[in-house]
XYZ file of N, CA and C in Angstrom:
246
model
N 2.003 -9.233 -9.054
C 1.703 -7.907 -9.531
C 2.582 -6.865 -8.844
N 2.750 -6.969 -7.545
C 3.564 -5.994 -6.820
C 5.017 -6.060 -7.298
N 5.539 -7.260 -7.443
C 6.925 -7.395 -7.895
C 7.116 -6.849 -9.296
N 6.146 -7.080 -10.180
C 6.225 -6.526 -11.531
C 6.234 -5.004 -11.484
N 5.404 -4.437 -10.639
C 5.333 -2.977 -10.493
C 6.646 -2.423 -9.959
N 7.231 -3.102 -8.974
C 8.510 -2.652 -8.423
C 9.609 -2.686 -9.463
N 9.634 -3.702 -10.293
C 10.651 -3.823 -11.320
C 10.485 -2.765 -12.402
N 9.240 -2.361 -12.655
C 8.952 -1.419 -13.730
C 9.260 0.017 -13.324
N 9.097 0.350 -12.065
C 9.270 1.737 -11.625
C 10.667 1.991 -11.099
N 11.185 3.115 -11.487
C 12.493 3.547 -10.981
C 12.246 4.581 -9.886
N 13.303 4.974 -9.223
C 13.177 6.002 -8.211
C 13.687 5.506 -6.874
N 13.328 6.227 -5.809
C 13.788 5.859 -4.479
C 13.341 4.446 -4.100
N 14.169 3.798 -3.315
C 13.860 2.433 -2.879
C 12.591 2.411 -2.045
N 11.845 1.329 -2.192
C 10.619 1.164 -1.410
C 10.730 -0.088 -0.555
N 10.004 -0.072 0.528
C 9.918 -1.241 1.409
C 8.670 -2.026 1.032
N 8.721 -3.326 1.254
C 7.554 -4.172 1.030
C 7.142 -4.736 2.372
N 5.857 -4.607 2.676
C 5.364 -5.066 3.980
C 4.039 -5.793 3.783
N 3.848 -6.866 4.547
C 2.602 -7.608 4.554
C 1.828 -7.221 5.812
N 0.637 -6.671 5.624
C -0.179 -6.216 6.744
C -1.383 -7.150 6.872
N -1.492 -7.802 8.012
C -2.629 -8.694 8.252
C -3.837 -7.870 8.672
N -4.979 -8.235 8.108
C -6.229 -7.520 8.411
C -7.131 -8.420 9.239
N -7.863 -7.825 10.173
C -8.758 -8.593 11.021
C -10.223 -8.300 10.733
N -10.547 -7.041 10.514
C -11.954 -6.651 10.446
C -12.447 -6.345 9.026
N -11.559 -6.199 8.083
C -11.953 -5.820 6.731
C -11.365 -6.802 5.723
N -12.006 -6.887 4.566
C -11.496 -7.740 3.500
C -10.319 -7.050 2.812
N -9.285 -7.819 2.517
C -8.074 -7.265 1.887
C -8.389 -6.571 0.567
N -9.263 -7.160 -0.243
C -9.591 -6.558 -1.543
C -10.257 -5.201 -1.360
N -11.131 -5.077 -0.361
C -11.799 -3.801 -0.102
C -10.812 -2.732 0.362
N -9.904 -3.122 1.242
C -8.905 -2.171 1.752
C -7.969 -1.725 0.629
N -7.537 -2.672 -0.209
C -6.654 -2.326 -1.332
C -7.330 -1.351 -2.276
N -8.615 -1.594 -2.577
C -9.347 -0.696 -3.473
C -9.473 0.704 -2.861
N -9.772 0.760 -1.557
C -9.881 2.050 -0.877
C -8.561 2.808 -0.925
N -7.463 2.104 -0.631
C -6.156 2.771 -0.604
C -5.727 3.214 -2.002
N -6.038 2.441 -3.024
C -5.720 2.853 -4.404
C -6.470 4.131 -4.759
N -7.766 4.177 -4.416
C -8.557 5.387 -4.691
C -8.017 6.582 -3.924
N -7.666 6.356 -2.672
C -7.126 7.429 -1.849
C -5.811 7.950 -2.434
N -4.942 7.043 -2.836
C -3.656 7.450 -3.402
C -3.842 8.232 -4.702
N -4.828 7.836 -5.502
C -5.071 8.523 -6.772
C -5.693 9.905 -6.573
N -6.487 10.058 -5.518
C -7.221 11.298 -5.311
C -6.541 12.274 -4.356
N -5.483 11.846 -3.690
C -4.885 12.663 -2.644
C -3.391 12.865 -2.883
N -2.904 13.994 -2.447
C -1.469 14.269 -2.530
C -0.736 13.809 -1.273
N -1.465 13.360 -0.258
C -0.869 13.012 1.028
C 0.175 11.905 0.882
N -0.193 10.824 0.196
C 0.751 9.715 0.055
C 1.926 10.069 -0.842
N 1.669 10.893 -1.869
C 2.769 11.309 -2.734
C 3.747 12.200 -1.980
N 3.212 13.128 -1.180
C 4.074 14.027 -0.398
C 4.905 13.249 0.599
N 4.320 12.218 1.196
C 5.068 11.388 2.147
C 6.159 10.602 1.458
N 6.025 10.428 0.161
C 7.032 9.691 -0.600
C 8.075 10.591 -1.222
N 8.049 11.864 -0.915
C 9.022 12.835 -1.426
C 9.147 12.818 -2.942
N 7.997 12.745 -3.603
C 7.999 12.816 -5.060
C 8.327 11.522 -5.765
N 8.484 10.439 -5.035
C 8.775 9.144 -5.646
C 7.514 8.496 -6.187
N 7.614 7.257 -6.578
C 6.452 6.559 -7.139
C 5.356 6.339 -6.109
N 4.151 6.214 -6.607
C 3.001 5.955 -5.735
C 3.129 4.564 -5.121
N 2.550 4.370 -3.948
C 2.589 3.046 -3.332
C 1.773 2.042 -4.142
N 2.109 0.768 -3.972
C 1.423 -0.322 -4.670
C 0.747 -1.188 -3.612
N -0.512 -1.535 -3.854
C -1.299 -2.336 -2.907
C -1.792 -3.590 -3.609
N -1.569 -4.730 -2.991
C -2.017 -5.993 -3.557
C -2.671 -6.827 -2.465
N -3.965 -7.157 -2.609
C -4.615 -7.994 -1.601
C -4.143 -9.432 -1.687
N -3.986 -10.079 -0.545
C -3.640 -11.483 -0.457
C -4.816 -12.164 0.237
N -5.716 -12.720 -0.563
C -6.975 -13.237 -0.052
C -6.779 -14.442 0.869
N -5.790 -15.282 0.581
C -5.631 -16.510 1.351
C -5.376 -16.246 2.828
N -4.736 -15.139 3.149
C -4.468 -14.815 4.542
C -5.146 -13.534 4.978
N -6.047 -13.018 4.128
C -6.692 -11.724 4.356
C -5.657 -10.679 4.782
N -4.647 -10.517 3.922
C -3.563 -9.587 4.192
C -3.411 -8.642 3.003
N -2.661 -7.592 3.239
C -2.404 -6.602 2.214
C -0.907 -6.470 2.032
N -0.441 -6.682 0.805
C 0.969 -6.509 0.482
C 1.142 -5.078 -0.006
N 2.008 -4.337 0.659
C 2.198 -2.922 0.344
C 3.659 -2.674 0.002
N 3.884 -2.004 -1.106
C 5.226 -1.563 -1.484
C 5.186 -0.031 -1.507
N 5.958 0.588 -0.616
C 5.913 2.041 -0.502
C 7.185 2.553 0.175
N 7.390 3.832 0.082
C 8.499 4.453 0.775
C 8.142 4.535 2.269
N 9.136 4.653 3.137
C 8.876 4.627 4.573
C 7.804 5.612 5.049
N 7.818 6.831 4.569
C 6.820 7.818 4.971
C 5.415 7.409 4.531
N 5.322 6.837 3.336
C 4.041 6.360 2.847
C 3.545 5.179 3.673
N 4.448 4.281 4.016
C 4.071 3.110 4.800
C 3.486 3.511 6.153
N 4.059 4.508 6.767
C 3.557 4.970 8.056
C 2.108 5.433 7.941
N 1.795 6.161 6.880
C 0.429 6.638 6.666
C -0.510 5.461 6.380
N -0.077 4.552 5.525
C -0.902 3.387 5.181
C -1.191 2.555 6.423
N -0.183 2.299 7.236
C -0.408 1.490 8.437
C -1.370 2.179 9.386
N -1.299 3.484 9.499
C -2.226 4.220 10.365
C -3.653 4.122 9.816
N -3.808 4.254 8.526
C -5.136 4.144 7.920
C -5.716 2.751 8.097
N -4.901 1.733 7.973
C -5.368 0.356 8.091
C -5.783 0.058 9.536
N -5.102 0.636 10.500
C -5.445 0.422 11.908
C -6.800 0.999 12.287
N -7.243 2.018 11.561
C -8.499 2.708 11.928
C -9.711 1.900 11.573
């Protein structure tokens, strides 16, 4: 799903990062971050007007695959650490 989304969207290049989770379920974190991105301008502003970040839970390793611009990734990683 993340790769399909990356291929479909044009704009500034995004980084892809796998974030391992310890205390929360990946699906729950992905849902929270999707809602946050849809309801907030913070992640869009960090992306300098580029595409919204993409979040995909990886249940087998309880990880989150994130495709985002560097500024967006910094915010996402900080949110996930909390």
